[in-house]
Short mmCIF file of C-alpha atoms and ligand atoms in Angstrom, two decimals:
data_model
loop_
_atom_site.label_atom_id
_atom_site.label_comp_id
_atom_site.label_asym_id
_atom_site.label_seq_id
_atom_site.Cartn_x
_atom_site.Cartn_y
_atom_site.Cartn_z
CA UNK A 1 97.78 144.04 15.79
CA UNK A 2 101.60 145.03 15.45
CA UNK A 3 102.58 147.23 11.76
CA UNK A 4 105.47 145.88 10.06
CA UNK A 5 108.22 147.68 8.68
CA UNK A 6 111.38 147.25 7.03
CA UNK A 7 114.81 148.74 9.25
CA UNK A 8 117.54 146.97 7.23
CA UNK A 9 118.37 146.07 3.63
CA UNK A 10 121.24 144.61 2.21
CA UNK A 11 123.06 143.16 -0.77
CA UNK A 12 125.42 141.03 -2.17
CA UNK A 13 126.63 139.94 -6.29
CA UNK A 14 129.50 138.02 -6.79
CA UNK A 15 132.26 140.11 -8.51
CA UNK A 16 132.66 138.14 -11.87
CA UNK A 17 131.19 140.50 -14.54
CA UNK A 18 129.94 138.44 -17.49
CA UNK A 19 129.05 141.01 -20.53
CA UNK A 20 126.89 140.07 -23.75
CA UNK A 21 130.31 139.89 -25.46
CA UNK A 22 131.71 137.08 -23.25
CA UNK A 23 128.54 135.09 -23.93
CA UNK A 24 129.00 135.38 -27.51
CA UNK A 25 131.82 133.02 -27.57
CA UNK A 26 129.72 130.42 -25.99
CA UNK A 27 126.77 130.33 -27.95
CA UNK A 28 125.03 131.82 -31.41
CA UNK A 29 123.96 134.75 -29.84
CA UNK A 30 124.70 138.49 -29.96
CA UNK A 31 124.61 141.58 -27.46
CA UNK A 32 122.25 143.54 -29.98
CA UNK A 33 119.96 140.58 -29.50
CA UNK A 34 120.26 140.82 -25.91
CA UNK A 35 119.82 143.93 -25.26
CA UNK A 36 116.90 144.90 -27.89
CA UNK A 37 115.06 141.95 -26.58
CA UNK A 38 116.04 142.15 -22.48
CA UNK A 39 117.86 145.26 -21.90
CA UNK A 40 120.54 143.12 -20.12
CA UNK A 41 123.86 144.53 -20.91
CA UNK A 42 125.82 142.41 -18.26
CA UNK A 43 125.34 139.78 -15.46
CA UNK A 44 126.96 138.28 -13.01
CA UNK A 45 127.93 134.45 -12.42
CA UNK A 46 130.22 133.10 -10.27
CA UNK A 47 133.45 131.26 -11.02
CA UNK A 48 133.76 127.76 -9.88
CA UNK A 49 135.41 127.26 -6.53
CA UNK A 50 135.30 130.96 -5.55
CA UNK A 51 132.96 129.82 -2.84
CA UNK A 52 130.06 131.30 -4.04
CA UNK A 53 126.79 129.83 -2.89
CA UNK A 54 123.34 130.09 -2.79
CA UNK A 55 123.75 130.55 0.92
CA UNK A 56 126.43 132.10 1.50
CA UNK A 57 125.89 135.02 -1.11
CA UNK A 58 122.52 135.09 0.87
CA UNK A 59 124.49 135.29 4.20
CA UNK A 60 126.64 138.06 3.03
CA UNK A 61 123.36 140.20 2.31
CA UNK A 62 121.96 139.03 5.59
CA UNK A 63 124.89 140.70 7.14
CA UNK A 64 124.21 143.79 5.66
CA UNK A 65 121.18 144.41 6.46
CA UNK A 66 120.91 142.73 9.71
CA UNK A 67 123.83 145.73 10.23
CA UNK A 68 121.66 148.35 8.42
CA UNK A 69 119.19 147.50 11.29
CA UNK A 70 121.46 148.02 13.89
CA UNK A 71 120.78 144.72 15.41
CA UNK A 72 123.00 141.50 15.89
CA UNK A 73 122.29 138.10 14.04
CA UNK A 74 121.17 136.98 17.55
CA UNK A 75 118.12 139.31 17.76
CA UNK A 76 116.72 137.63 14.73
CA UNK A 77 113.81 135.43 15.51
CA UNK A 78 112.67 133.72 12.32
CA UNK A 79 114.23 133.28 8.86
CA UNK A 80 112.98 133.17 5.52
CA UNK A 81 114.45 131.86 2.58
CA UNK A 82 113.42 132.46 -1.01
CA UNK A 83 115.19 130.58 -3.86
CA UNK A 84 114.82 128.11 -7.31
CA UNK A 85 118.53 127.36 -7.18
CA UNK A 86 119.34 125.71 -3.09
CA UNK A 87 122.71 124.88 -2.63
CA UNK A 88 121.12 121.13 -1.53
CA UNK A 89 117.77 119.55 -2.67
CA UNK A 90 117.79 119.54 0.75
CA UNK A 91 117.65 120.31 3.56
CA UNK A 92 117.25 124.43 2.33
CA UNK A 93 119.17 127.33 2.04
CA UNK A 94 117.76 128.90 5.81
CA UNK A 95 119.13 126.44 7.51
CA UNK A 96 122.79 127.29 6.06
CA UNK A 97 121.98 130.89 6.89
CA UNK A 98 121.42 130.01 10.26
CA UNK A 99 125.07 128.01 10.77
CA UNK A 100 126.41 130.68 9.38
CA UNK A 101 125.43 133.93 11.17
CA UNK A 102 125.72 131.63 14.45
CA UNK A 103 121.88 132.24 15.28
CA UNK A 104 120.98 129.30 17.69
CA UNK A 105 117.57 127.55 17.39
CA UNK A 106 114.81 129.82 15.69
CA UNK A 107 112.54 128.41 13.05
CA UNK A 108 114.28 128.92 9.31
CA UNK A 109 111.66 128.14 6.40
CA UNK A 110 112.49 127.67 2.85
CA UNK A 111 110.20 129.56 0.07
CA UNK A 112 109.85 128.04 -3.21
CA UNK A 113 107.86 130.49 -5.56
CA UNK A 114 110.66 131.15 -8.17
CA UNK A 115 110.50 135.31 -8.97
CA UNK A 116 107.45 135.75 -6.52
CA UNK A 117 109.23 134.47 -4.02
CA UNK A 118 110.84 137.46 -2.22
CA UNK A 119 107.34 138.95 -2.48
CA UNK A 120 105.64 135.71 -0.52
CA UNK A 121 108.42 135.89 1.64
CA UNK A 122 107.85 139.37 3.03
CA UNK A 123 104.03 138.73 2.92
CA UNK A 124 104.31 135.53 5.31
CA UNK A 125 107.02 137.91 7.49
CA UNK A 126 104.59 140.26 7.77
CA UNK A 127 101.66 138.18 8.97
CA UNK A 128 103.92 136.73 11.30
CA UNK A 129 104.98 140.05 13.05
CA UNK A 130 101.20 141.72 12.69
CA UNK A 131 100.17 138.61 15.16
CA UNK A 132 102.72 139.32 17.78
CA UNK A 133 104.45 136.10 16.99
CA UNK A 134 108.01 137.64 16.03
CA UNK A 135 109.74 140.67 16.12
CA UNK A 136 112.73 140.85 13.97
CA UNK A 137 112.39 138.25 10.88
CA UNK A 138 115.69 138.11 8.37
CA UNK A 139 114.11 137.62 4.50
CA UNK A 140 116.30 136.66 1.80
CA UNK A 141 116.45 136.14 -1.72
CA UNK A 142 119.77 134.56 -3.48
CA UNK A 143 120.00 132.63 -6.44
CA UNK A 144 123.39 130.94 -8.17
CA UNK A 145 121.81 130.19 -11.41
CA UNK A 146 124.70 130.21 -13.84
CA UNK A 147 126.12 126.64 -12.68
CA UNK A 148 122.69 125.12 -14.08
CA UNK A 149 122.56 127.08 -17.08
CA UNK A 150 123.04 125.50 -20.74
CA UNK A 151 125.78 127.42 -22.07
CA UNK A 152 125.28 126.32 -25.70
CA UNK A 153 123.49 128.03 -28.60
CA UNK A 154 120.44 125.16 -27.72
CA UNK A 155 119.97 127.04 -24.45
CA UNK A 156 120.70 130.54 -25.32
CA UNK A 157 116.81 131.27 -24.57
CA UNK A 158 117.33 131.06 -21.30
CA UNK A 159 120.76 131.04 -20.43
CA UNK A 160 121.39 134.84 -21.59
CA UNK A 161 118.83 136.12 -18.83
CA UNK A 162 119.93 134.81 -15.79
CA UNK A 163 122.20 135.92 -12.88
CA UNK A 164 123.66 135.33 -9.82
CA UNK A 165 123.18 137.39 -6.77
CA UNK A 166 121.21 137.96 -3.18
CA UNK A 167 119.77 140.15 -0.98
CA UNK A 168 118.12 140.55 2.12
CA UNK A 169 116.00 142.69 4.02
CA UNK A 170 115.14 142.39 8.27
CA UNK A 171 111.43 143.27 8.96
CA UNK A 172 110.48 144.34 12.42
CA UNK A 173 107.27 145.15 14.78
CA UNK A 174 106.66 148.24 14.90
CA UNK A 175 103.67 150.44 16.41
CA UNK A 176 103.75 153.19 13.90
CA UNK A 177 100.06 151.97 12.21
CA UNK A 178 100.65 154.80 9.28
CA UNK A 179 104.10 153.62 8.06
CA UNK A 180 105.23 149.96 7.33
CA UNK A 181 104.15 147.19 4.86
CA UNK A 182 100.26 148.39 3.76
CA UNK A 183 99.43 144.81 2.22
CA UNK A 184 100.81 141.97 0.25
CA UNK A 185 99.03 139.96 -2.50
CA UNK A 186 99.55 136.49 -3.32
CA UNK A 187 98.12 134.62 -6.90
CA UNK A 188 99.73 131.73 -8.76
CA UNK A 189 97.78 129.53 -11.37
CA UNK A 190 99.06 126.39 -11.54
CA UNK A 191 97.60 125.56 -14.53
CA UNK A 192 100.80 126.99 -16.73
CA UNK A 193 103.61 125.37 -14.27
CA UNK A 194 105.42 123.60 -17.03
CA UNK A 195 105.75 126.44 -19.35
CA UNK A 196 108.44 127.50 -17.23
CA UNK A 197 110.28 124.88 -15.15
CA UNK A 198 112.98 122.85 -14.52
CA UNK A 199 111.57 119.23 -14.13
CA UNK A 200 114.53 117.00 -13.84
CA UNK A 201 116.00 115.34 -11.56
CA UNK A 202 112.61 114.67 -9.76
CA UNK A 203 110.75 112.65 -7.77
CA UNK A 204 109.09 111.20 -11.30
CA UNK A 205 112.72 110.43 -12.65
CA UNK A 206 115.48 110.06 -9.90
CA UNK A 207 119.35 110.24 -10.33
CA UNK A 208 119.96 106.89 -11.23
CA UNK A 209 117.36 106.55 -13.64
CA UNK A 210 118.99 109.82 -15.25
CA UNK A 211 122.60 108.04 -15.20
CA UNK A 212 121.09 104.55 -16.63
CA UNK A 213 119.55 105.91 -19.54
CA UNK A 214 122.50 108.83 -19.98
CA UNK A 215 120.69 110.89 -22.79
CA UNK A 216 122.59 113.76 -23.80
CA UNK A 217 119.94 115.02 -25.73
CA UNK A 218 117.56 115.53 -22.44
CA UNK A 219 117.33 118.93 -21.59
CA UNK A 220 115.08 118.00 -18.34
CA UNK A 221 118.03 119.25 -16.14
CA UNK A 222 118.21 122.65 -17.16
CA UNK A 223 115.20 125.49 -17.44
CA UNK A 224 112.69 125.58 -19.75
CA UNK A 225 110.45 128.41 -20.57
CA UNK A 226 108.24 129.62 -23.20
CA UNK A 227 109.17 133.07 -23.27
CA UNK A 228 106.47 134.93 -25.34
CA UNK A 229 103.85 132.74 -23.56
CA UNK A 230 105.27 134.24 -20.23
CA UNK A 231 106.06 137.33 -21.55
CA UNK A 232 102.30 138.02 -22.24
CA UNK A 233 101.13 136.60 -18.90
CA UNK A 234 103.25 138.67 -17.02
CA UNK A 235 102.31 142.28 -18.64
CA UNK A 236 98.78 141.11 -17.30
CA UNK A 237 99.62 140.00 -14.10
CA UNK A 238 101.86 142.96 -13.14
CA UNK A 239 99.49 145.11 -14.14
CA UNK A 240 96.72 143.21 -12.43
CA UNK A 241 98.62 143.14 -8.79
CA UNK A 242 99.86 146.87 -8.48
CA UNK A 243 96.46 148.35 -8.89
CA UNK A 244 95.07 145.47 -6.34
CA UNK A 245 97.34 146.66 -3.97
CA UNK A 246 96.53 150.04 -5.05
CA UNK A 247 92.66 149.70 -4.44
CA UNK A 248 93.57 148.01 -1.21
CA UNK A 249 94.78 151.30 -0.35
CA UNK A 250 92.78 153.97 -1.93
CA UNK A 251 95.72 155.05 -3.32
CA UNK A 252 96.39 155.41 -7.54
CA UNK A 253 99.49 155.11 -9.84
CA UNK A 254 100.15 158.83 -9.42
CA UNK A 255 100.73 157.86 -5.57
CA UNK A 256 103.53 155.76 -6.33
CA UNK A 257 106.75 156.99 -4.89
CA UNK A 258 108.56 154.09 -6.85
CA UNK A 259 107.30 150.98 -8.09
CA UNK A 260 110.56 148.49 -7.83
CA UNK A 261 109.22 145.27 -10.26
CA UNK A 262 111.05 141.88 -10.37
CA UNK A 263 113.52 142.69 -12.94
CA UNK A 264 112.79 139.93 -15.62
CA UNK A 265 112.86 141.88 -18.77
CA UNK A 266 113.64 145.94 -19.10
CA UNK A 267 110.61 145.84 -21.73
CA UNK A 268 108.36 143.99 -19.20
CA UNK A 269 109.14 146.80 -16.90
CA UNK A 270 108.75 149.61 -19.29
CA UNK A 271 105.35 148.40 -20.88
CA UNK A 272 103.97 148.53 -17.39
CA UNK A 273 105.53 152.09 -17.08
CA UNK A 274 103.56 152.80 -20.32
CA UNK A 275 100.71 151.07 -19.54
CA UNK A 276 100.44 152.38 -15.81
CA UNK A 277 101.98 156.56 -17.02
CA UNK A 278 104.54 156.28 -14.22
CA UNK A 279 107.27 158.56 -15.10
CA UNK A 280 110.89 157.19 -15.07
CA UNK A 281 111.42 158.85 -11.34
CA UNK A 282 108.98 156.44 -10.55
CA UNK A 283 109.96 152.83 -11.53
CA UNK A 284 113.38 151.83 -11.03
CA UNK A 285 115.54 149.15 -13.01
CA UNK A 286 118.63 147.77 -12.66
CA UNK A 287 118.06 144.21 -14.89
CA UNK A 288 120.53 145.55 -17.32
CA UNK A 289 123.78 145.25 -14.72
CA UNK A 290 122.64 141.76 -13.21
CA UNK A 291 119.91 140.16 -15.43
CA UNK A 292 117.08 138.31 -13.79
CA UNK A 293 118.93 137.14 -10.32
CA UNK A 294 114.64 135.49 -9.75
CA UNK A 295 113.87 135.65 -5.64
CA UNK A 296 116.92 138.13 -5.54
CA UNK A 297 115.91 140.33 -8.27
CA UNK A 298 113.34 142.74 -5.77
CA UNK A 299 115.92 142.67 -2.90
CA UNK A 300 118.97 143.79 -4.71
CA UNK A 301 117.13 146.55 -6.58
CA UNK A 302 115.65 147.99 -2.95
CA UNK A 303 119.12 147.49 -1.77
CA UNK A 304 120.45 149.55 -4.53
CA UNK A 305 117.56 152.05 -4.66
CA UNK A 306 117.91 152.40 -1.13
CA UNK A 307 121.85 152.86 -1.36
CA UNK A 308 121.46 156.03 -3.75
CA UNK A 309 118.77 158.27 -1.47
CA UNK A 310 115.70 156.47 -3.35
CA UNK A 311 113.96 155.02 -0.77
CA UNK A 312 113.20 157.84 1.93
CA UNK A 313 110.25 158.55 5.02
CA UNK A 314 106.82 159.15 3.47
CA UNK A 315 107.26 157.60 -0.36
CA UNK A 316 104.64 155.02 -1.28
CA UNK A 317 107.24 152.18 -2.49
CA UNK A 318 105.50 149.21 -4.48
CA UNK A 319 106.79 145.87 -5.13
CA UNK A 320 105.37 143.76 -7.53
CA UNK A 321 106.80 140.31 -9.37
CA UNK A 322 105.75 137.59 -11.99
CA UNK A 323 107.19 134.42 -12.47
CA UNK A 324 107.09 130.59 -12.93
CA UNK A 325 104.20 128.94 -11.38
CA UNK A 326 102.38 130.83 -12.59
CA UNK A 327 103.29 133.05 -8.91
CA UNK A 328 102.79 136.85 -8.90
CA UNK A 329 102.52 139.15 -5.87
CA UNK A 330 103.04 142.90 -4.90
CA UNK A 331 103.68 144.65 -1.49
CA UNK A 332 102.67 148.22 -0.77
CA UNK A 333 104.71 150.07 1.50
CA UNK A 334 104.66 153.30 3.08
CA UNK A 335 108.22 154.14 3.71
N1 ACO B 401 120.22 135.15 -29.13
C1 ACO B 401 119.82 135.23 -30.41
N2 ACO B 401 118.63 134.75 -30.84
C2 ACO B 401 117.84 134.17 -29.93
C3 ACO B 401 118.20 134.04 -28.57
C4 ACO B 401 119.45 134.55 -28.19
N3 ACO B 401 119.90 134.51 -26.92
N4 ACO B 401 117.21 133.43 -27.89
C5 ACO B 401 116.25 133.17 -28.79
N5 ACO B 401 116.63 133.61 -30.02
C6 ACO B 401 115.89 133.55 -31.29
C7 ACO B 401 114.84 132.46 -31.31
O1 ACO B 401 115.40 131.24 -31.71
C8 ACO B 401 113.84 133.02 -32.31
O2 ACO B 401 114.34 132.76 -33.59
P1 ACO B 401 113.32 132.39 -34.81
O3 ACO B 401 112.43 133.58 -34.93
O4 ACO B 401 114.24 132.18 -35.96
O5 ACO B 401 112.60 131.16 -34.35
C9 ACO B 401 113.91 134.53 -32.10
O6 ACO B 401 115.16 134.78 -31.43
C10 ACO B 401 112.78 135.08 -31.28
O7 ACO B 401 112.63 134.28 -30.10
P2 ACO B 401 111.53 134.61 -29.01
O8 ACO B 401 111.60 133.56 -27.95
O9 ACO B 401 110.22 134.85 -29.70
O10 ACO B 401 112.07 136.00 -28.45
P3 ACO B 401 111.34 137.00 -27.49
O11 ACO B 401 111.29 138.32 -28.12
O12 ACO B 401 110.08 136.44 -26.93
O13 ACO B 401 112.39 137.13 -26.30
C11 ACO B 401 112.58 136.39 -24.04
C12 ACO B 401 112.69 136.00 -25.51
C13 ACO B 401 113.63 137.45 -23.76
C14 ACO B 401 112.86 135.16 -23.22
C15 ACO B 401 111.17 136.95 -23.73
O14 ACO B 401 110.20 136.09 -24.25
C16 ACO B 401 110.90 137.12 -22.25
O15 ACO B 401 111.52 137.93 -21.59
N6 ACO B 401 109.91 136.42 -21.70
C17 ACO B 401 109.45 136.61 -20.31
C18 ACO B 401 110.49 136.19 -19.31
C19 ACO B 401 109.90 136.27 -17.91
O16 ACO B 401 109.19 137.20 -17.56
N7 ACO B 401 110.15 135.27 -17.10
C20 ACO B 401 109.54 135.24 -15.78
C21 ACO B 401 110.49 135.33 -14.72
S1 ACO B 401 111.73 134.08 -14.74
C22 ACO B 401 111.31 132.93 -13.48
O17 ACO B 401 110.28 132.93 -12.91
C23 ACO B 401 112.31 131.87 -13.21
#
């Protein structure tokens, strides 16, 4: 069996700063609120027709680290995609990656586990280059959520969270068996997968059924969650994962070099820090520049971590995410 590692991380947010302030004037809503109750200070979203897309913001952070690695796109051999928010219903976003970075003919697959999905992502790389079957696999998260927000004091639950944003890491084989990914750990519980969704249109209720009946009081087409509900399944599940991960490894929370969770709310991440006694060297957070960018959330903060001397040889780095689905996951690395 081949170890896994990671040789090249990347980034990419689309330069359109959107503070609490600006999202006053669109809905009853204030930046106290905001940032007592998220810690988000300031997001990102695109502006229309500045050619901002799902895929292409994931290219850009492809580049990057495909760079970082010091490879070329061509020595890629598989790509993953992780996203809620595809440029197409279909086909997916890996596809467009491909096209774009010119790589001929390997498989692309398309992950759809909302904020888990970076985590699954790396998980199924990682299986794939322990059997031998790949050697350099390009996983990316991007999301362009602000385009299918509700910008109106009805969907100011929601809307004030989210960002836009991707990034993108290339895992290779490698046969150092001490360093690399340790393990991954998949759950979901699909028992709770309405309580944060976004049903419509859908397979139940097509496009022109939507059009016929023209309701502008259906909120179907934009996200819907319950957020205390999910706010007190994910202290749980976090929780729950990292010391899985940890056990897997007879390692404990003093062995954590830094924990990097999906950044979905700052007081998520710092009731795990409580919870856990993980100093503040030891978990990092960047939600309040770029709110909760979902599949991209883990990738840009390792990019970022990474970028200012965080993520060196030796540290015990642990990822670990919650989302809709239910889907939560970590990864334990040894850098
Ligand atoms: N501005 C001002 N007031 C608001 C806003 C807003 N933007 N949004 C809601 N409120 C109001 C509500 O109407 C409510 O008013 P009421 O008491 O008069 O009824 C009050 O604020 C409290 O609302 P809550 O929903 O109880 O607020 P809460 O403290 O739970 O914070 C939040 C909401 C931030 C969404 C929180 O529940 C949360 O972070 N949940 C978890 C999110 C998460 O982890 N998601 C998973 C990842 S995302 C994914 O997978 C796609």
């Amino acid at each position: 069996m081949y170890q896994s590692k990671i040789v090249g991380i990347g980034h990419f947010v689309p330069e359109n700063v959107v503070t609490n302030k600006d999202i006053e004037s669109l809905m009853d809503t204030s930046d106290e609120w905001i940032q007592e109750r998220t810690g988000i200070k300031e997001r990102r979203w695109v502006v229309p027709g500045d050619g901002n897309t799902t895929s292409s913001m994931g290219t850009k952070a492809a580049r990057k680290a495909i760079s970082q690695a010091n490879l070329l796109p061509s020595d890629i051999d598989f790509i993953i995609f992780a996203t809620l928010s595809p440029d197409y219903y279909f086909p997916g976003p890996g596809v467009m990656v491909q096209k774009e970075l010119g790589i001929t003919e390997v498989g692309a697959l398309d992950v759809r586990n909302q904020c888990s999905g970076f985590i699954y992502s790396l998980s199924v790389a990682d299986q794939f280059i322990k059997t031998g079957m790949y050697k350099n696999i390009l996983v990316i998260g991007s999301e362009l959520h602000s385009g299918g927000l509700e910008k109106s004091s009805r969907g100011r639950g929601v809307s004030v969270i989210f960002g836009d944003g991707a990034g993108a890491v290339v895992v290779q084989r490698s046969e150092n068996n001490t360093h690399g990914i340790l393990s991954t750990h998949l759950h979901s519980e699909g028992l709770h997968a309405e309580e944060l969704a976004l049903i419509g249109p859908s397979t139940g209720r097509w496009v022109p059924e939507i059009i016929e009946v023209n309701d502008p009081n259906d909120t179907s087409y934009y996200p819907h969650m319950n957020g205390n509900f999910v706010f007190k399944h994910a202290v749980v599940r976090f929780s729950e994962v990292i010391m899985e991960a940890l056990n897997a490894n007879s390692l404990q929370t003093s062995d954590i070099g830094i924990l990097i969770p999906h950044q979905a709310n700052l007081r998520i991440s710092q009731f795990i820090q409580k919870q856990m006694k993980l100093n503040d060297a030891q978990v990092f957070n960047n939600i309040m520049h770029y709110g909760n960018t979902t599949a991209a959330s883990i990738p840009i903060a390792l990019s970022e971590a990474n970028e200012q001397g965080l993520i060196v040889k030796d540290k015990i780095v642990c990822l670990a995410a919650f989302g809709s689905g239910f889907t939560w996951a970590s990864a334990l690395i040894r850098w």
